Amino acid sequence: MSYDYLFKYIIIGDTGVGKSCLLLQFTDKRFQPVHDLTIGVEFGARMVTIDGRPLKLQIWDTAGQESFRSITRSYYRGAAGALLVYDITRRETFNHLASWLEDARQHANPNMTIMLVGNKSDLAHRRAVSKEEGEQFAKENGLLFLEASARTAQNVEEAFTKTAAKILQKIQEGVFDVSNEVRLMWVLENKLYNHLFLLHSLCDPVIRKMNISALVCNAFDIT
Ligand SMILES: Nc1nc2c(ncn2[C@@H]2O[C@H](COP(=O)(O)OP(=O)(O)O)[C@@H](O)[C@H]2O)c(=O)[nH]1
Ligand SMILES: [Mg+2]
């Protein structure tokens, strides 16, 4: 399937905020209450059309690594967009946002578009962080913001597509250098990394437990 751009997205935030569920809801349109916590990186991919342009979003999920704070530079590398997620029912996940931003500033491209997501909006009766606080944090730090629910799918589509629209806008404004050569290198680099990661995963007994078919699809760019 052809597309104009391939955008790498990453999802960051504390364990249990719903990162894997957001990814699953976006790629598979389903909610799985108990998610298998595997070690490594899991992928999802989906095509979207923004302003009439076909885009492929390739989304990386930490798959549990965030609990060891062992997310590596390669996770952030080449990411055009990030979903920074907290849980509106757990105050501490909101309090940790600054340290996640610090990590991103250190490892990611400074022009990466970040969407702050207050997840679990379906649990408003257990809310511990107001919507205004989320908005305020986003405003102060130059982030996009939405409250969403991976459970009801509310705003999940929007979280991913509004981020893509912002990235496209930056490209059109020339904030991102996307001459054909650079763009091609970016895609090739991602592909090479995917192949290496696949090889590495097949050899590693821990990572081998992961969803190998997803890894193969990702490495060979099959949506
Ligand atoms: N009520 C509700 N529960 C959610 C939502 N998103 C995730 N969860 C639950 O929160 C827990 C952690 O989700 P998970 O996606 O594994 O979090 P991760 O560690 O950030 O990847 C699981 O028990 C999910 O069922 C949501 O939007 N609403
Ligand atoms: Mg997870």
Tab-separated table of C-alpha atoms and ligand atoms in Angstrom:
chain	number	residue	atom	x	y	z
A	1	MET	CA	0.000	0.000	0.000
A	2	SER	CA	1.469	3.374	-0.911
A	3	TYR	CA	1.596	6.414	1.297
A	4	ASP	CA	3.059	9.904	1.190
A	5	TYR	CA	4.743	9.735	4.585
A	6	LEU	CA	5.627	7.186	7.203
A	7	PHE	CA	5.397	8.685	10.687
A	8	LYS	CA	6.940	6.894	13.618
A	9	TYR	CA	4.988	7.437	16.850
A	10	ILE	CA	5.969	6.453	20.349
A	11	ILE	CA	3.741	6.094	23.404
A	12	ILE	CA	5.204	7.090	26.769
A	13	GLY	CA	3.956	7.444	30.335
A	14	ASP	CA	3.802	5.446	33.571
A	15	THR	CA	2.903	1.760	33.696
A	16	GLY	CA	-0.825	1.099	33.855
A	17	VAL	CA	-2.012	4.384	32.326
A	18	GLY	CA	-3.389	2.516	29.299
A	19	LYS	CA	-0.712	2.920	26.615
A	20	SER	CA	-1.080	-0.596	25.195
A	21	CYS	CA	-4.885	-0.334	25.299
A	22	LEU	CA	-4.816	2.968	23.386
A	23	LEU	CA	-2.640	1.351	20.725
A	24	LEU	CA	-4.929	-1.672	20.464
A	25	GLN	CA	-8.041	0.500	20.270
A	26	PHE	CA	-6.503	2.576	17.491
A	27	THR	CA	-5.152	-0.310	15.387
A	28	ASP	CA	-7.739	-3.035	16.102
A	29	LYS	CA	-10.752	-1.042	17.389
A	30	ARG	CA	-11.082	-3.234	20.447
A	31	PHE	CA	-10.475	-3.044	24.183
A	32	GLN	CA	-8.728	-5.850	25.988
A	33	PRO	CA	-9.027	-5.309	29.761
A	34	VAL	CA	-6.042	-7.424	30.801
A	35	HIS	CA	-3.024	-6.938	28.627
A	36	ASP	CA	-0.132	-9.367	28.630
A	37	LEU	CA	2.906	-7.522	29.916
A	38	THR	CA	5.774	-8.592	27.730
A	39	ILE	CA	9.265	-7.208	27.799
A	40	GLY	CA	10.435	-5.350	24.739
A	41	VAL	CA	8.796	-3.191	22.153
A	42	GLU	CA	5.509	-3.937	20.461
A	43	PHE	CA	4.357	-2.344	17.269
A	44	GLY	CA	1.168	-1.324	15.643
A	45	ALA	CA	0.578	0.281	12.287
A	46	ARG	CA	-2.346	1.882	10.544
A	47	MET	CA	-3.036	3.933	7.475
A	48	VAL	CA	-4.865	7.231	7.863
A	49	THR	CA	-5.772	9.983	5.427
A	50	ILE	CA	-5.203	13.567	6.532
A	51	ASP	CA	-5.971	16.478	4.193
A	52	GLY	CA	-6.313	13.964	1.373
A	53	ARG	CA	-2.835	12.543	1.961
A	54	PRO	CA	-2.364	8.849	2.739
A	55	LEU	CA	-0.082	8.417	5.752
A	56	LYS	CA	1.215	5.367	7.514
A	57	LEU	CA	1.479	5.627	11.267
A	58	GLN	CA	3.943	3.175	12.748
A	59	ILE	CA	3.429	3.119	16.497
A	60	TRP	CA	5.919	1.798	19.042
A	61	ASP	CA	4.767	0.672	22.465
A	62	THR	CA	7.170	0.191	25.378
A	63	ALA	CA	5.497	-3.076	26.362
A	64	GLY	CA	6.484	-2.844	30.008
A	65	GLN	CA	9.995	-1.429	29.727
A	66	GLU	CA	8.831	1.868	31.209
A	67	SER	CA	8.474	0.234	34.629
A	68	PHE	CA	12.284	-0.205	34.731
A	69	ARG	CA	12.837	3.299	33.321
A	70	SER	CA	15.032	1.555	30.784
A	71	ILE	CA	13.657	3.098	27.609
A	72	THR	CA	16.542	3.505	25.253
A	73	ARG	CA	17.537	6.193	22.806
A	74	SER	CA	16.605	3.917	19.910
A	75	TYR	CA	12.996	3.953	21.085
A	76	TYR	CA	12.852	7.726	20.634
A	77	ARG	CA	14.962	7.805	17.478
A	78	GLY	CA	13.200	9.079	14.382
A	79	ALA	CA	9.890	9.602	16.170
A	80	ALA	CA	7.779	12.349	14.576
A	81	GLY	CA	5.004	12.076	17.143
A	82	ALA	CA	4.494	10.986	20.729
A	83	LEU	CA	1.497	10.286	22.902
A	84	LEU	CA	2.370	11.206	26.485
A	85	VAL	CA	-0.239	9.434	28.584
A	86	TYR	CA	-1.421	9.787	32.199
A	87	ASP	CA	-4.377	8.261	34.017
A	88	ILE	CA	-6.971	10.841	35.171
A	89	THR	CA	-7.764	8.630	38.201
A	90	ARG	CA	-4.134	8.403	39.427
A	91	ARG	CA	-2.572	11.679	40.466
A	92	GLU	CA	0.988	10.314	40.550
A	93	THR	CA	0.883	9.507	36.831
A	94	PHE	CA	0.155	13.208	36.206
A	95	ASN	CA	2.923	14.274	38.596
A	96	HIS	CA	5.450	12.209	36.616
A	97	LEU	CA	4.734	14.004	33.327
A	98	ALA	CA	7.597	16.460	33.771
A	99	SER	CA	10.145	13.672	34.053
A	100	TRP	CA	8.744	11.983	30.917
A	101	LEU	CA	9.076	15.287	29.065
A	102	GLU	CA	12.647	15.603	30.254
A	103	ASP	CA	13.412	12.137	28.843
A	104	ALA	CA	11.816	13.101	25.546
A	105	ARG	CA	13.724	16.384	25.371
A	106	GLN	CA	16.952	14.477	25.958
A	107	HIS	CA	16.425	11.667	23.465
A	108	ALA	CA	13.950	12.813	20.832
A	109	ASN	CA	13.973	15.243	17.944
A	110	PRO	CA	13.118	18.692	19.385
A	111	ASN	CA	10.458	19.109	16.683
A	112	MET	CA	8.620	15.941	17.699
A	113	THR	CA	4.899	16.656	18.134
A	114	ILE	CA	3.626	15.595	21.546
A	115	MET	CA	-0.022	14.925	22.337
A	116	LEU	CA	-0.792	14.822	26.075
A	117	VAL	CA	-3.533	12.240	26.695
A	118	GLY	CA	-5.527	12.117	29.944
A	119	ASN	CA	-6.724	8.508	29.601
A	120	LYS	CA	-9.619	6.649	31.290
A	121	SER	CA	-12.121	9.484	30.807
A	122	ASP	CA	-14.839	6.822	31.243
A	123	LEU	CA	-13.867	6.751	34.955
A	124	ALA	CA	-14.807	10.411	35.533
A	125	HIS	CA	-16.430	9.476	38.890
A	126	ARG	CA	-12.956	8.477	40.144
A	127	ARG	CA	-11.214	11.480	38.664
A	128	ALA	CA	-8.107	12.750	40.533
A	129	VAL	CA	-6.877	15.257	37.928
A	130	SER	CA	-9.175	17.932	36.480
A	131	LYS	CA	-9.394	18.546	32.765
A	132	GLU	CA	-8.248	22.150	33.357
A	133	GLU	CA	-5.021	20.938	34.988
A	134	GLY	CA	-4.303	18.783	31.955
A	135	GLU	CA	-5.002	21.691	29.630
A	136	GLN	CA	-2.807	23.995	31.695
A	137	PHE	CA	0.140	21.563	31.707
A	138	ALA	CA	-0.178	21.131	27.940
A	139	LYS	CA	-0.304	24.877	27.359
A	140	GLU	CA	2.748	25.538	29.527
A	141	ASN	CA	4.755	22.887	27.705
A	142	GLY	CA	3.583	23.420	24.124
A	143	LEU	CA	1.729	20.113	23.853
A	144	LEU	CA	-1.559	19.167	22.215
A	145	PHE	CA	-4.125	17.861	24.699
A	146	LEU	CA	-7.118	15.524	24.824
A	147	GLU	CA	-8.884	13.431	27.402
A	148	ALA	CA	-9.610	9.974	26.000
A	149	SER	CA	-10.784	6.501	26.848
A	150	ALA	CA	-9.227	3.367	25.419
A	151	ARG	CA	-12.225	1.557	26.848
A	152	THR	CA	-15.032	3.489	25.089
A	153	ALA	CA	-12.767	4.647	22.221
A	154	GLN	CA	-13.678	8.258	22.961
A	155	ASN	CA	-11.065	10.590	21.363
A	156	VAL	CA	-8.659	7.714	20.595
A	157	GLU	CA	-8.857	8.242	16.841
A	158	GLU	CA	-8.522	12.002	17.393
A	159	ALA	CA	-5.408	11.640	19.579
A	160	PHE	CA	-3.550	9.931	16.743
A	161	THR	CA	-4.970	11.907	13.802
A	162	LYS	CA	-4.658	15.377	15.382
A	163	THR	CA	-1.013	14.582	16.051
A	164	ALA	CA	-0.572	13.561	12.396
A	165	ALA	CA	-2.243	16.778	11.221
A	166	LYS	CA	0.164	18.807	13.364
A	167	ILE	CA	3.182	16.930	11.973
A	168	LEU	CA	1.936	17.543	8.412
A	169	GLN	CA	1.495	21.220	9.234
A	170	LYS	CA	5.100	21.398	10.505
A	171	ILE	CA	6.282	19.754	7.292
A	172	GLN	CA	4.358	22.274	5.214
A	173	GLU	CA	5.787	25.141	7.260
A	174	GLY	CA	9.278	23.749	6.694
A	175	VAL	CA	9.930	23.053	10.385
A	176	PHE	CA	10.763	19.492	9.419
A	177	ASP	CA	13.368	19.082	6.706
A	178	VAL	CA	11.730	16.622	4.374
A	179	SER	CA	13.598	16.924	1.145
A	180	ASN	CA	13.174	13.636	-0.688
A	181	GLU	CA	16.651	12.463	0.241
A	182	VAL	CA	16.145	13.104	3.913
A	183	ARG	CA	12.717	11.511	3.820
A	184	LEU	CA	14.050	8.443	2.020
A	185	MET	CA	16.934	8.116	4.474
A	186	TRP	CA	14.516	8.385	7.344
A	187	VAL	CA	12.369	5.568	5.944
A	188	LEU	CA	15.378	3.378	5.124
A	189	GLU	CA	16.909	3.953	8.517
A	190	ASN	CA	13.678	2.898	10.167
A	191	LYS	CA	13.476	-0.174	7.974
A	192	LEU	CA	17.068	-1.147	8.717
A	193	TYR	CA	16.472	-0.704	12.409
A	194	ASN	CA	13.315	-2.823	12.193
A	195	HIS	CA	15.232	-5.644	10.512
A	196	LEU	CA	18.003	-5.529	13.104
A	197	PHE	CA	15.444	-5.462	15.881
A	198	LEU	CA	13.683	-8.475	14.368
A	199	LEU	CA	16.947	-10.439	14.180
A	200	HIS	CA	17.850	-9.480	17.710
A	201	SER	CA	14.379	-10.479	18.927
A	202	LEU	CA	14.502	-13.887	17.317
A	203	CYS	CA	17.759	-14.594	19.182
A	204	ASP	CA	16.672	-13.259	22.541
A	205	PRO	CA	14.753	-15.764	24.679
A	206	VAL	CA	12.899	-13.030	26.583
A	207	ILE	CA	11.850	-10.992	23.593
A	208	ARG	CA	11.034	-14.184	21.660
A	209	LYS	CA	7.867	-14.449	23.734
A	210	MET	CA	6.621	-11.330	22.003
A	211	ASN	CA	4.235	-11.213	19.132
A	212	ILE	CA	6.659	-12.306	16.427
A	213	SER	CA	4.131	-11.938	13.621
A	214	ALA	CA	3.736	-8.254	14.482
A	215	LEU	CA	7.505	-7.846	14.421
A	216	VAL	CA	7.797	-9.540	11.041
A	217	CYS	CA	4.974	-7.418	9.620
A	218	ASN	CA	6.696	-4.330	10.918
A	219	ALA	CA	10.131	-5.269	9.600
A	220	PHE	CA	8.793	-6.018	6.137
A	221	ASP	CA	6.348	-3.106	6.139
A	222	ILE	CA	3.173	-5.159	5.844
A	223	THR	CA	0.210	-3.275	7.256
B	1	LIG	N1	-11.653	2.017	32.601
B	1	LIG	C1	-10.603	2.052	31.790
B	1	LIG	N2	-9.568	1.193	31.971
B	1	LIG	C2	-8.524	1.257	31.114
B	1	LIG	C3	-8.468	2.188	30.052
B	1	LIG	N3	-7.295	2.012	29.395
B	1	LIG	C4	-6.661	1.010	30.012
B	1	LIG	N4	-7.378	0.552	31.064
B	1	LIG	C5	-6.978	-0.511	32.003
B	1	LIG	O1	-5.790	-0.096	32.653
B	1	LIG	C6	-4.893	-1.184	32.829
B	1	LIG	C7	-3.538	-0.871	32.209
B	1	LIG	O2	-3.678	-0.761	30.793
B	1	LIG	P1	-2.412	-0.982	29.825
B	1	LIG	O3	-2.839	-0.600	28.447
B	1	LIG	O4	-1.818	-2.326	30.004
B	1	LIG	O5	-1.416	0.120	30.419
B	1	LIG	P2	0.127	0.383	30.045
B	1	LIG	O6	0.941	-0.230	31.117
B	1	LIG	O7	0.263	1.878	30.053
B	1	LIG	O8	0.383	-0.205	28.687
B	1	LIG	C8	-5.563	-2.407	32.223
B	1	LIG	O9	-6.167	-3.128	33.254
B	1	LIG	C9	-6.619	-1.818	31.306
B	1	LIG	O10	-7.733	-2.652	31.200
B	1	LIG	C10	-9.576	3.105	29.888
B	1	LIG	O11	-9.616	3.965	29.016
B	1	LIG	N5	-10.599	2.975	30.800
B	2	MG	MG	1.790	-1.597	28.069
